[in-house]
Coordinates of C-alpha atoms in Angstrom, one line a residue:
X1 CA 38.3 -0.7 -24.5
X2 CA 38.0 0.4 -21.1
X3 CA 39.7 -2.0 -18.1
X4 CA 36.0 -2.5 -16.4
X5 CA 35.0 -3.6 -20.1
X6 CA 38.3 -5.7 -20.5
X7 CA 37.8 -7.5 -17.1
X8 CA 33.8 -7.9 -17.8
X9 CA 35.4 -9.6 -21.0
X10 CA 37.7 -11.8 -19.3
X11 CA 35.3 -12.9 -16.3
X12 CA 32.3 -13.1 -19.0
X13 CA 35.0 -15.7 -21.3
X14 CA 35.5 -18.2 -18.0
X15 CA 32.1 -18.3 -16.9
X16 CA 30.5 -19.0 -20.7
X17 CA 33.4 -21.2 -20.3
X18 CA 32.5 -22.6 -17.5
X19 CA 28.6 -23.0 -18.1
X20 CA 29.1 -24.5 -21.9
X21 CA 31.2 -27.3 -20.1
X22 CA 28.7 -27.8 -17.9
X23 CA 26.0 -28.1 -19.9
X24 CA 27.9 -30.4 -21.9
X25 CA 28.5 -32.7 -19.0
X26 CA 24.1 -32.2 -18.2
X27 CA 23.7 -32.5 -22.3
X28 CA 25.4 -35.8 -22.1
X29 CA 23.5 -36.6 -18.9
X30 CA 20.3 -35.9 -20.8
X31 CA 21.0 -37.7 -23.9
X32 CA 22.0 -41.3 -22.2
X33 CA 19.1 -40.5 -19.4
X34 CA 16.8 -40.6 -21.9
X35 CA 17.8 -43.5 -23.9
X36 CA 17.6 -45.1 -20.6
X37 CA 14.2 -43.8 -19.4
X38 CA 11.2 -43.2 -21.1
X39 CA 9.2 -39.7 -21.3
X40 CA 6.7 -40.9 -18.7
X41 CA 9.5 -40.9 -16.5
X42 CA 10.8 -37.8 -17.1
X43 CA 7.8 -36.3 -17.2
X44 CA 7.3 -37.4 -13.5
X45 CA 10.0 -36.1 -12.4
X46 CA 9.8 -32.7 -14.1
X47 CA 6.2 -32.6 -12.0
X48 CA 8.1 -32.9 -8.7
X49 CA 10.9 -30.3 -9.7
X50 CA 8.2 -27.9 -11.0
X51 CA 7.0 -27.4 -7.8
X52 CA 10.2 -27.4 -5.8
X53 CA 11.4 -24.8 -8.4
X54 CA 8.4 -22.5 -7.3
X55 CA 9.0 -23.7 -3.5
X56 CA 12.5 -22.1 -4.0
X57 CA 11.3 -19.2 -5.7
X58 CA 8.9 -18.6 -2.9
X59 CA 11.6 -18.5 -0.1
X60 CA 14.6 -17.1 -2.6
X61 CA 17.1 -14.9 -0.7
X62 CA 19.0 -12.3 -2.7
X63 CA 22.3 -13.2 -0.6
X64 CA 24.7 -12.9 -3.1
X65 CA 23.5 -9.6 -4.8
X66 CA 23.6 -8.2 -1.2
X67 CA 26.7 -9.2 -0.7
X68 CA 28.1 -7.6 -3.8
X69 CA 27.0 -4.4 -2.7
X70 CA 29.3 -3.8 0.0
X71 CA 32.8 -3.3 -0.8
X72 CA 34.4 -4.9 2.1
X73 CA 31.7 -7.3 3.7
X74 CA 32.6 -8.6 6.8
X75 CA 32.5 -11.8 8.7
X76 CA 29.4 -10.6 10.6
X77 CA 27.8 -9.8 6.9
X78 CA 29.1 -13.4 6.0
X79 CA 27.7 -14.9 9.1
X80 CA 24.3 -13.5 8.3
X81 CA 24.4 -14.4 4.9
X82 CA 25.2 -18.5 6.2
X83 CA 22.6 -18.5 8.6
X84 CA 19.7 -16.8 6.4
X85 CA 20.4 -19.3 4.2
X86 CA 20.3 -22.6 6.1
X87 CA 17.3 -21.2 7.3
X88 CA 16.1 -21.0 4.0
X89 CA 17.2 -24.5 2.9
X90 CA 15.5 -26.1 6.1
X91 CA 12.2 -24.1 5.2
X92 CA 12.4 -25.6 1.7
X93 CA 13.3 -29.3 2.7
X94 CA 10.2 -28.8 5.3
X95 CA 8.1 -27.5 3.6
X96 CA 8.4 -29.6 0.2
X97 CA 8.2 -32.5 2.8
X98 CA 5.1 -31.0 3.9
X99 CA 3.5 -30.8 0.4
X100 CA 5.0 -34.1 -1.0
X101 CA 1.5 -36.2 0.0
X102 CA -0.9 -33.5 -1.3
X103 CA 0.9 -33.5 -4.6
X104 CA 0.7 -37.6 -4.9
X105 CA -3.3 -37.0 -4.1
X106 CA -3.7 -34.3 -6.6
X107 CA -1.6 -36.3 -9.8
X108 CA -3.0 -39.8 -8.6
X109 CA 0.6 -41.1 -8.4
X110 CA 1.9 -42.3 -4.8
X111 CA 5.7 -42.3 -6.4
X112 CA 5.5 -38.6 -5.7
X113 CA 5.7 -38.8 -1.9
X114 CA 9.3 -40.0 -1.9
X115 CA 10.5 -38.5 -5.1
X116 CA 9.7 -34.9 -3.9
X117 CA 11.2 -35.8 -0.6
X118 CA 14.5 -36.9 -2.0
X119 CA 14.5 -33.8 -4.3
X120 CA 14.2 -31.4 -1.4
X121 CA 17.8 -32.4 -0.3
X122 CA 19.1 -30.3 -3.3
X123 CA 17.9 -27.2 -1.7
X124 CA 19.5 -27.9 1.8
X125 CA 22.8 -28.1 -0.3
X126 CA 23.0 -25.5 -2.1
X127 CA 21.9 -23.0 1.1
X128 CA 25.5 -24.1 2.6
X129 CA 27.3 -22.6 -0.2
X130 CA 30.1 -20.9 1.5
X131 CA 29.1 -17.3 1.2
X132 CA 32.6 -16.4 0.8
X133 CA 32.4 -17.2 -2.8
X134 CA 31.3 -13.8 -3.7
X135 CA 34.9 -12.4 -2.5
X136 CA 36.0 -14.0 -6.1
X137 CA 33.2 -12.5 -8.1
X138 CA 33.7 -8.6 -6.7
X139 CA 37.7 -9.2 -7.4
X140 CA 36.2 -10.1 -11.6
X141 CA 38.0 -14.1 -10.6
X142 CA 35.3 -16.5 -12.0
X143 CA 38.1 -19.5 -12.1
X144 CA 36.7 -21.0 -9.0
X145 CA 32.9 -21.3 -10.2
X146 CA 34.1 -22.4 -13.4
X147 CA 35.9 -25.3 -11.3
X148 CA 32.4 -25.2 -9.1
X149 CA 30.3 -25.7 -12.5
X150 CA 32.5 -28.9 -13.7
X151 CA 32.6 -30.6 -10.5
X152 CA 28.8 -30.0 -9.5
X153 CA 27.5 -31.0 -13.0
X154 CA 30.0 -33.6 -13.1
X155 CA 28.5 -35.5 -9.9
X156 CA 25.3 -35.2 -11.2
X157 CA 26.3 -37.2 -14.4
X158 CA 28.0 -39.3 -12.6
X159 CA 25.7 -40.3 -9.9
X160 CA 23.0 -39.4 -11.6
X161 CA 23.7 -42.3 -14.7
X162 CA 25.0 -44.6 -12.2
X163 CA 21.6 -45.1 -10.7
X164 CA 19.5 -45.2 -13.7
X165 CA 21.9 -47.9 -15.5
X166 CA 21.8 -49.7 -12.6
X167 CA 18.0 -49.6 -11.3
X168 CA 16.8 -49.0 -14.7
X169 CA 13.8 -46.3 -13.2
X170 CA 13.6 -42.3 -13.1
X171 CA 15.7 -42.4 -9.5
X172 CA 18.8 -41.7 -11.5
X173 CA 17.4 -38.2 -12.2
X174 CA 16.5 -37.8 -8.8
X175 CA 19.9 -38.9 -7.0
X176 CA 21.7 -36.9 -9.8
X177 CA 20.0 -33.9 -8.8
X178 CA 21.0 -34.1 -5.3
X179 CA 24.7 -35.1 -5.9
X180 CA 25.3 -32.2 -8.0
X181 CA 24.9 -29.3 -5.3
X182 CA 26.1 -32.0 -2.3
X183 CA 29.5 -31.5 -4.5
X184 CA 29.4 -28.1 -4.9
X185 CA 28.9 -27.6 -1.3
X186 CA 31.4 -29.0 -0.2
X187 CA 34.1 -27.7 -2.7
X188 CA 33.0 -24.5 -1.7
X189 CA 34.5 -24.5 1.3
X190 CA 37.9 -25.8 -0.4
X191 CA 37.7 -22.9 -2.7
X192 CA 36.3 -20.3 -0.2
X193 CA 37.0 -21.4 3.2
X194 CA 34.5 -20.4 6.1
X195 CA 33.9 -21.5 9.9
X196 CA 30.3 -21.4 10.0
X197 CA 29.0 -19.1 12.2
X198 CA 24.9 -18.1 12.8
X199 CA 24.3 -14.6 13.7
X200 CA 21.8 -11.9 12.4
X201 CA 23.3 -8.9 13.2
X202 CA 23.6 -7.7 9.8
X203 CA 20.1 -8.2 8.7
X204 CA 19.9 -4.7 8.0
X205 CA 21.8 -5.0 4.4
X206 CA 19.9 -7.9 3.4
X207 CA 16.2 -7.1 4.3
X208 CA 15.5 -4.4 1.4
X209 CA 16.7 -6.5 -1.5
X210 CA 15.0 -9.5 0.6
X211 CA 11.7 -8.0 0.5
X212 CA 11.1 -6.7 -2.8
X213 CA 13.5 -9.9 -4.5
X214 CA 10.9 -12.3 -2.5
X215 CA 7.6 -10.7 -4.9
X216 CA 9.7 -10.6 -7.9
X217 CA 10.8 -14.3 -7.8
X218 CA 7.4 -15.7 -6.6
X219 CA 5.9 -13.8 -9.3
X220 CA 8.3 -15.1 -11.8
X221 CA 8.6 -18.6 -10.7
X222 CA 4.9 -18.8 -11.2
X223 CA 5.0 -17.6 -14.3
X224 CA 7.6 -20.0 -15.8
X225 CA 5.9 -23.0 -13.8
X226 CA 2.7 -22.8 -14.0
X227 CA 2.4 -24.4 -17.4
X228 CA 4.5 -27.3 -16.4
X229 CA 2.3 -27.7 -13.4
X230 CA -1.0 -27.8 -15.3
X231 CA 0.1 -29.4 -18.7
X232 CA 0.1 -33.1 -16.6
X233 CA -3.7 -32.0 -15.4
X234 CA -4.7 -31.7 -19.4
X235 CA -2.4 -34.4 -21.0
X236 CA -0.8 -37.8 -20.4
X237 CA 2.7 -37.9 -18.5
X238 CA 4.9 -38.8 -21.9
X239 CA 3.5 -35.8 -23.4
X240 CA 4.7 -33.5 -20.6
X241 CA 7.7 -35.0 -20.6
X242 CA 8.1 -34.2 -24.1
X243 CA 7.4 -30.8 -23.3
X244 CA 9.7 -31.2 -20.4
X245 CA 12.8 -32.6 -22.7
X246 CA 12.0 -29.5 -25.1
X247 CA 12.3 -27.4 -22.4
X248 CA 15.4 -28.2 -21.3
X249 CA 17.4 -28.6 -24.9
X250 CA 15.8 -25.0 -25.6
X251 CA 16.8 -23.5 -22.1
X252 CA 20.8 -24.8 -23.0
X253 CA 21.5 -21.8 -25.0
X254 CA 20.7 -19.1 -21.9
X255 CA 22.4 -20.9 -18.9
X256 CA 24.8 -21.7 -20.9
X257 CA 25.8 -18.0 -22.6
X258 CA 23.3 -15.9 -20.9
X259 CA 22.8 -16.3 -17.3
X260 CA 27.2 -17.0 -17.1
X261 CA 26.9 -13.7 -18.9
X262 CA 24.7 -11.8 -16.1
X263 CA 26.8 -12.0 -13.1
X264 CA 30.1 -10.1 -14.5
X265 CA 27.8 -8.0 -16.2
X266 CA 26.1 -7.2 -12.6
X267 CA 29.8 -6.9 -11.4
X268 CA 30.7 -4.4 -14.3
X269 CA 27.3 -2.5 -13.4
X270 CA 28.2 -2.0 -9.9
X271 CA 31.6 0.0 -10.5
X272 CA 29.8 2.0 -13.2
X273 CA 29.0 5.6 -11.7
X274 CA 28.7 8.2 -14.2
X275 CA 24.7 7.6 -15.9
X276 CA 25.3 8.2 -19.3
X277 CA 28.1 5.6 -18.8
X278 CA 25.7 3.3 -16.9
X279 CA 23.2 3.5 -19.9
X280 CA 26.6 2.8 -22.6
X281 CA 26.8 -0.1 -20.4
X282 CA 23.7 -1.3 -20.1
X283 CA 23.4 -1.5 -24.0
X284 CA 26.7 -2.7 -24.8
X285 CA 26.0 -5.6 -22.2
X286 CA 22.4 -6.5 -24.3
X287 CA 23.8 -5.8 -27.4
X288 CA 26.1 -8.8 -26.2
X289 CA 24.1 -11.0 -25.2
X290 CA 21.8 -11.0 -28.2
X291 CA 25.1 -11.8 -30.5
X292 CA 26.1 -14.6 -28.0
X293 CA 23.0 -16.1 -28.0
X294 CA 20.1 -15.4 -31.0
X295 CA 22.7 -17.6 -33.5
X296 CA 22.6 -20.1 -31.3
X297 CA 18.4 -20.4 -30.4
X298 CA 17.7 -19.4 -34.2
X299 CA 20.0 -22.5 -35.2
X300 CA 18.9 -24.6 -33.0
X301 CA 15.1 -23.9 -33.5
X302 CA 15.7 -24.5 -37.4
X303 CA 17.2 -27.9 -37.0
X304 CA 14.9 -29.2 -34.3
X305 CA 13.8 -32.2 -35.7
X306 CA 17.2 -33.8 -37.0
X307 CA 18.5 -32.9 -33.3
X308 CA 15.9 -34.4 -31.5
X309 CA 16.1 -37.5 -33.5
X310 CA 19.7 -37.7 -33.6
X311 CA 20.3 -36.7 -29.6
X312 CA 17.2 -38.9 -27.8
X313 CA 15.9 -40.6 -30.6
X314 CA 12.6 -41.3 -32.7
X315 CA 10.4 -42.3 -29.5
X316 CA 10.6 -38.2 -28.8
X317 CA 9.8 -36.8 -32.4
X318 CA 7.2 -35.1 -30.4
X319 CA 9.5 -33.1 -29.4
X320 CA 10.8 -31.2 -32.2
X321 CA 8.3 -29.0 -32.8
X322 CA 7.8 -27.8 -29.3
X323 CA 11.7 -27.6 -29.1
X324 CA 11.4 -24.9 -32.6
X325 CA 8.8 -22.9 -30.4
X326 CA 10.7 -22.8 -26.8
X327 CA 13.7 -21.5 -29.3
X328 CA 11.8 -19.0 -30.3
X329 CA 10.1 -17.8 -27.0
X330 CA 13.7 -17.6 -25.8
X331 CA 14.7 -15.8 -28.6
X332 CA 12.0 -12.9 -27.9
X333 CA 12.9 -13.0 -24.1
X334 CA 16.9 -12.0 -24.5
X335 CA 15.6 -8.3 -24.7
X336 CA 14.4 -8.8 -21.0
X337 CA 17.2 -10.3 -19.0
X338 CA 19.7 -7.5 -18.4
X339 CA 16.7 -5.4 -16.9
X340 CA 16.7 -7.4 -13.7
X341 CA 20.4 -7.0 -12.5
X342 CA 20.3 -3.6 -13.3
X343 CA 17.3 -3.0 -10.8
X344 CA 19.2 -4.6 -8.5
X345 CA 22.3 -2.8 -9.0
X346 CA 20.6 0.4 -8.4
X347 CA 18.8 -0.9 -5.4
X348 CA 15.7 -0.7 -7.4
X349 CA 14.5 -3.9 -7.0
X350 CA 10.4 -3.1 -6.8
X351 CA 10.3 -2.4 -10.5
X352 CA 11.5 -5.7 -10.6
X353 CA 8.8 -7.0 -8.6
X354 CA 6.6 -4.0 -11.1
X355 CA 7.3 -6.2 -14.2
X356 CA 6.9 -9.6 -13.0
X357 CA 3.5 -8.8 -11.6
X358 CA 2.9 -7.2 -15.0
X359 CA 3.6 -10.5 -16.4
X360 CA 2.2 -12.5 -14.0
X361 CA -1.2 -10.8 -14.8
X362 CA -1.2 -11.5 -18.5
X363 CA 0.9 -15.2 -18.3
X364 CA -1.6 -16.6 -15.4
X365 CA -5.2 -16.4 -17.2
X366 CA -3.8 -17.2 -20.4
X367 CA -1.8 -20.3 -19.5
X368 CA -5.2 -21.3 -17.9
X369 CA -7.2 -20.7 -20.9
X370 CA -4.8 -22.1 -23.7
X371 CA -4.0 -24.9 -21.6
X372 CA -7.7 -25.8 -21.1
X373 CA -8.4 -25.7 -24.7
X374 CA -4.9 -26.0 -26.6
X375 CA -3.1 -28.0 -24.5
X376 CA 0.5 -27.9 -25.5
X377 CA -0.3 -25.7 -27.8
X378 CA -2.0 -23.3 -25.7
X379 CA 0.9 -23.3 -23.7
X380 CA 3.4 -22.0 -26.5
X381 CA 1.2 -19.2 -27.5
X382 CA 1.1 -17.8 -23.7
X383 CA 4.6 -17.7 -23.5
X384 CA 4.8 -15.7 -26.5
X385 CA 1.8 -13.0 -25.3
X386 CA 3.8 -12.7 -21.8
X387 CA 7.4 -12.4 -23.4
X388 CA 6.1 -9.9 -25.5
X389 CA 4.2 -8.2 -22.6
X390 CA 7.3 -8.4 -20.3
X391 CA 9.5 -6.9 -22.8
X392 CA 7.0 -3.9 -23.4
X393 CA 7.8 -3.2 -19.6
X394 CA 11.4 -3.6 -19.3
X395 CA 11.6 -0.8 -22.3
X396 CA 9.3 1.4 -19.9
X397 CA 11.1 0.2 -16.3
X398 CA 14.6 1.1 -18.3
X399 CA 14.2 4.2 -19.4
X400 CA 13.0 5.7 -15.9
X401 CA 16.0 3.4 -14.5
X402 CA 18.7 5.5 -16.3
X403 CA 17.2 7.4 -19.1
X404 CA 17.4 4.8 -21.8
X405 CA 15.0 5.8 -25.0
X406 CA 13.3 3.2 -26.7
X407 CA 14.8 4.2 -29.7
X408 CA 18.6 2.9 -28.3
X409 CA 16.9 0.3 -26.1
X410 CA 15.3 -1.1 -29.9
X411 CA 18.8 -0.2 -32.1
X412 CA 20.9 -2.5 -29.4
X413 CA 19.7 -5.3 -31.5
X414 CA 19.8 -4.4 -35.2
X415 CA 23.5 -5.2 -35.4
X416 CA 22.1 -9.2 -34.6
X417 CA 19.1 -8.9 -36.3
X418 CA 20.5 -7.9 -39.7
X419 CA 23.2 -10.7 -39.6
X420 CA 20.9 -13.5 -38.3
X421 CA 18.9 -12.8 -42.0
X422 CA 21.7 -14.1 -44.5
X423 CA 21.9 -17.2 -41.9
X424 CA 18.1 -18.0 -41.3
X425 CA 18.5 -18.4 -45.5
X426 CA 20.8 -20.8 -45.2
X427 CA 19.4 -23.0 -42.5
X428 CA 16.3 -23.2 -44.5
X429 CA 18.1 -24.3 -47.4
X430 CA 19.9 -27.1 -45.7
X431 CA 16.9 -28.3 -43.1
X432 CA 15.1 -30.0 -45.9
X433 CA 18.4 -32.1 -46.6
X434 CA 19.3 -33.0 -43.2
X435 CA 15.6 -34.0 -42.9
X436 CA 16.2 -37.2 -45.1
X437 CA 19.4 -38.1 -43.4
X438 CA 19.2 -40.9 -41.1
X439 CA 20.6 -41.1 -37.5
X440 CA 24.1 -41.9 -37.5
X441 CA 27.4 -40.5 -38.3
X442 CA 26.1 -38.9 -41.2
X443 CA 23.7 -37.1 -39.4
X444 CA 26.3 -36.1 -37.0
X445 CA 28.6 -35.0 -39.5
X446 CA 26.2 -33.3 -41.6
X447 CA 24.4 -31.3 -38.1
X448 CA 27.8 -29.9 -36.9
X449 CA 29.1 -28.7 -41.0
X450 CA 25.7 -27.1 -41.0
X451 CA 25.8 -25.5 -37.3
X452 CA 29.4 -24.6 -38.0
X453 CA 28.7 -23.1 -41.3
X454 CA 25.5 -21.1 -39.9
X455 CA 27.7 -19.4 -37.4
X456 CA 30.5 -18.0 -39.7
X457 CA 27.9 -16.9 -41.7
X458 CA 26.3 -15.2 -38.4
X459 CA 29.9 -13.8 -37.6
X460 CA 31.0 -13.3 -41.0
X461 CA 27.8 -10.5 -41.7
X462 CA 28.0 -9.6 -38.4
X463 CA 31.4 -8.2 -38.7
X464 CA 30.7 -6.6 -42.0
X465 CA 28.0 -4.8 -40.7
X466 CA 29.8 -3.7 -37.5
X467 CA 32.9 -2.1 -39.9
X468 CA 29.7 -0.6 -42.2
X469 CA 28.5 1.3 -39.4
X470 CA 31.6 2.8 -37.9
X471 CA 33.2 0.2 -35.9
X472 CA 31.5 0.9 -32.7
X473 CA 32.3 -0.3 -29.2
X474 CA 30.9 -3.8 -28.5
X475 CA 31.1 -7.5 -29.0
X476 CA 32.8 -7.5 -32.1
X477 CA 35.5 -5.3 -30.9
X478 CA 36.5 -7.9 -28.2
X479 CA 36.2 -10.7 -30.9
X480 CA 38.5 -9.0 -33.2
X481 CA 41.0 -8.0 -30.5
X482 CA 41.0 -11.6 -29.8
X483 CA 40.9 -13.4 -33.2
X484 CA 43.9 -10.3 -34.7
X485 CA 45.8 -8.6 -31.9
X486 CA 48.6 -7.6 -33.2
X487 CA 46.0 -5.8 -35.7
X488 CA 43.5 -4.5 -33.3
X489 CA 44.7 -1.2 -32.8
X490 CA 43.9 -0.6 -36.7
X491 CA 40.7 -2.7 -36.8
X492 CA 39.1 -0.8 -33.5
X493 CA 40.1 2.5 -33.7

């Protein structure tokens, strides 16, 4: 394996790492929050962080990415970065401050006013990020955001359980949302330690990614959002927030393996010069991240309903079945999310902007429609159309990126999709069993043997077919250098 491939391996381990600790901590969160609250609450809540979501789309600055370009930024580059972001955070907070009334008027619910102004904090915190951060990702040193992801999803826990034991109402998701990036703020600046300084006298390596990065994520915040935004129009607030709950138990799986997985990916990308290299890469990478996560969305999609019941109880059976859908739109969008940092990488970023509008055209009237007549339902099935639609055009995008062929683009994945077969057979013979179980230990017990046991059969084929087809350079290479290393030089070469 080559040393950019072993230190993409090595940064990719601590941030997974670092996100599947997180999550745990906002799993945990999730499952006492709603014990504690019911899905009307929730549901409110997800309304107001729909639209700040879309608010922070809207103004999103590509800092980072910018940053990650230049191979020595300096402290005027750092400076620019600090100061385009406050101003971003105090155009957020103002403007979501702005909005917060209309939004009450339009959803008939005065607690909006105040809940939306208390989210827009978040935003203001996480623009103060030291911008010196990025110094550890160009050097492949993800330690520190592992530490960042523990400490800022710890707070939010914390903070965020604290208030809803205590006041009993949906404010504990509210001040938990705002503690989490007040914590990472500050232990930024512990970790990557920064005067603050405003200037704009770099502006001129930020404006091109700005530009083209501001159409891309309006288009794409819109298109995620806009079902959660119209869903409340068309059905009561504990169905959204089932919905909403769904949502976030099926989005576990990608920010916890695949959006960790994107930054050292975009690292490994930017050092990559030769283009028949660059396209080795590019496939290796989505090759990866379809073995990291498919076992995971397909297992979790087939045991929906005992994990619902078991995790937030029987007062959200409602949600199982969304949850088993969400799985699956996630499942078809992994193809799609290695296209992005590659445009950037390559300073492309318009055909980003190309294939969110494409989505955005097919995604907007058909939310509208299926919501108008299906409801939730309606809302599943446009998912589906636009993933499928969005995929077509990161195929097309990719191959006039760097030459990519369908053909290789579609073969990344057979590897995955022939092992995931042998385990989709076994989680439908043990779904009907775990069905009947009660919640309790038993339950418990008999959902981790059966995850466990799903993903060493995942692993188990998936290794078999890797040595049936020649042993070729990817994910399972690193796993068996891992698992056998005193072996590895037999097993990989």
């Amino acid at each position: 394996m080559s040393s950019v491939s072993q230190r993409t391996a090595t940064a990719s381990i601590w941030t997974i790492s670092g996100k599947f600790l997180a999550r745990l901590l906002d799993f945990i969160s999730l499952l006492v929050l709603a014990r504690l609250l019911s899905p009307a609450d929730f549901g409110l809540v997800a309304i107001a962080t729909s639209v700040l979501v879309i608010v922070e789309a809207v103004l999103d600055l590509p800092l980072t990415q910018a940053l990650m370009r230049q191979p020595s930024p300096s402290d005027e580059m750092f400076a620019t970065a600090f100061t385009l972001s406050l101003l971003r955070g105090a155009a957020i907070g103002l403007l979501m401050i702005v909005i917060a009334w209309p939004m009450a008027l339009i959803y008939h619910d005065a607690r909006l006013f105040p809940l939306v102004a208390v989210l827009s904090i978040a935003p203001a915190m996480r623009s103060m990020i030291s911008p010196r951060m990025v110094l550890f990702m160009q050097r492949f040193d993800f330690k520190r955001e592992f530490a960042l992801d523990l400490i800022t999803k710890g707070s939010t826990l914390l903070f965020g359980v604290g208030v809803a034991v205590t006041t009993g109402s949906y404010w504990g998701l509210a001040i938990g949302a705002v503690a989490g990036p007040t914590a990472a703020m500050i232990t930024s600046y512990v970790f990557a330690p920064m005067r603050p300084a405003f200037s704009l006298s770099e502006w001129k390596h930020f404006h091109d990614m700005i530009s083209w990065n501001t159409v891309s994520q309006v288009l794409s915040s819109i298109n995620w959002q806009l079902d959660r935004l119209l869903l409340p129009r068309f059905s009561g607030l504990s169905t959204f927030g089932a919905f909403s709950v769904a949502d976030n138990i099926a989005g576990i799986p990608y920010q916890t393996f695949v959006g960790p997985l994107l930054r050292p990916l975009m690292a490994a990308f930017s050092v990559v010069e030769d283009r028949r290299n660059l396209v080795a890469a590019y496939l290796k990478a989505t090759n990866a991240i379809t073995f990291v996560a498919a076992p995971v969305l397909i297992a979790l999609a087939f045991l929906a309903e005992p994990t619902v019941r078991l995790l937030v109880g029987e007062k959200w059976a409602s949600a199982a079945p969304i949850l088993q859908w969400l799985c699956l739109v996630s499942l078809l969008g992994l193809p799609t999310n290695m296209m992005p940092p590659l445009a950037m990488v390559l300073n492309n970023t318009r055909y980003l902007a190309l294939r969110m509008f494409i989505e955005f055209a097919v995604r907007v009237p058909v939310t509208i429609l299926g919501i108008a007549y299906f409801q939730v339902a309606g809302a599943l099935g446009a998912r589906i159309i636009a993933i499928l639609v969005a995929y077509a055009a990161s195929l097309i995008i990719t191959r006039r990126l760097i030459g990519a062929s369908f053909a290789a683009q579609l073969s990344s994945f057979s590897r995955p999709l022939i092992a995931s077969l042998p385990m989709i057979a076994f989680l439908l013979w043990v779904e009907p069993t775990l069905a009947d179980i009660p919640a309790g230990l038993n339950l418990v017990v008999g959902l981790a043997f059966c995850g466990g046991a799903a993903a060493a059969i995942f692993w188990g084929f998936a290794l078999l077919v890797w040595q049936v087809v020649g042993r070729p350079d990817g994910i399972e290479t690193i796993v068996v250098q891992r698992l056998m290393p005193r072996r590895n030089g037999v097993l990989t070469s």
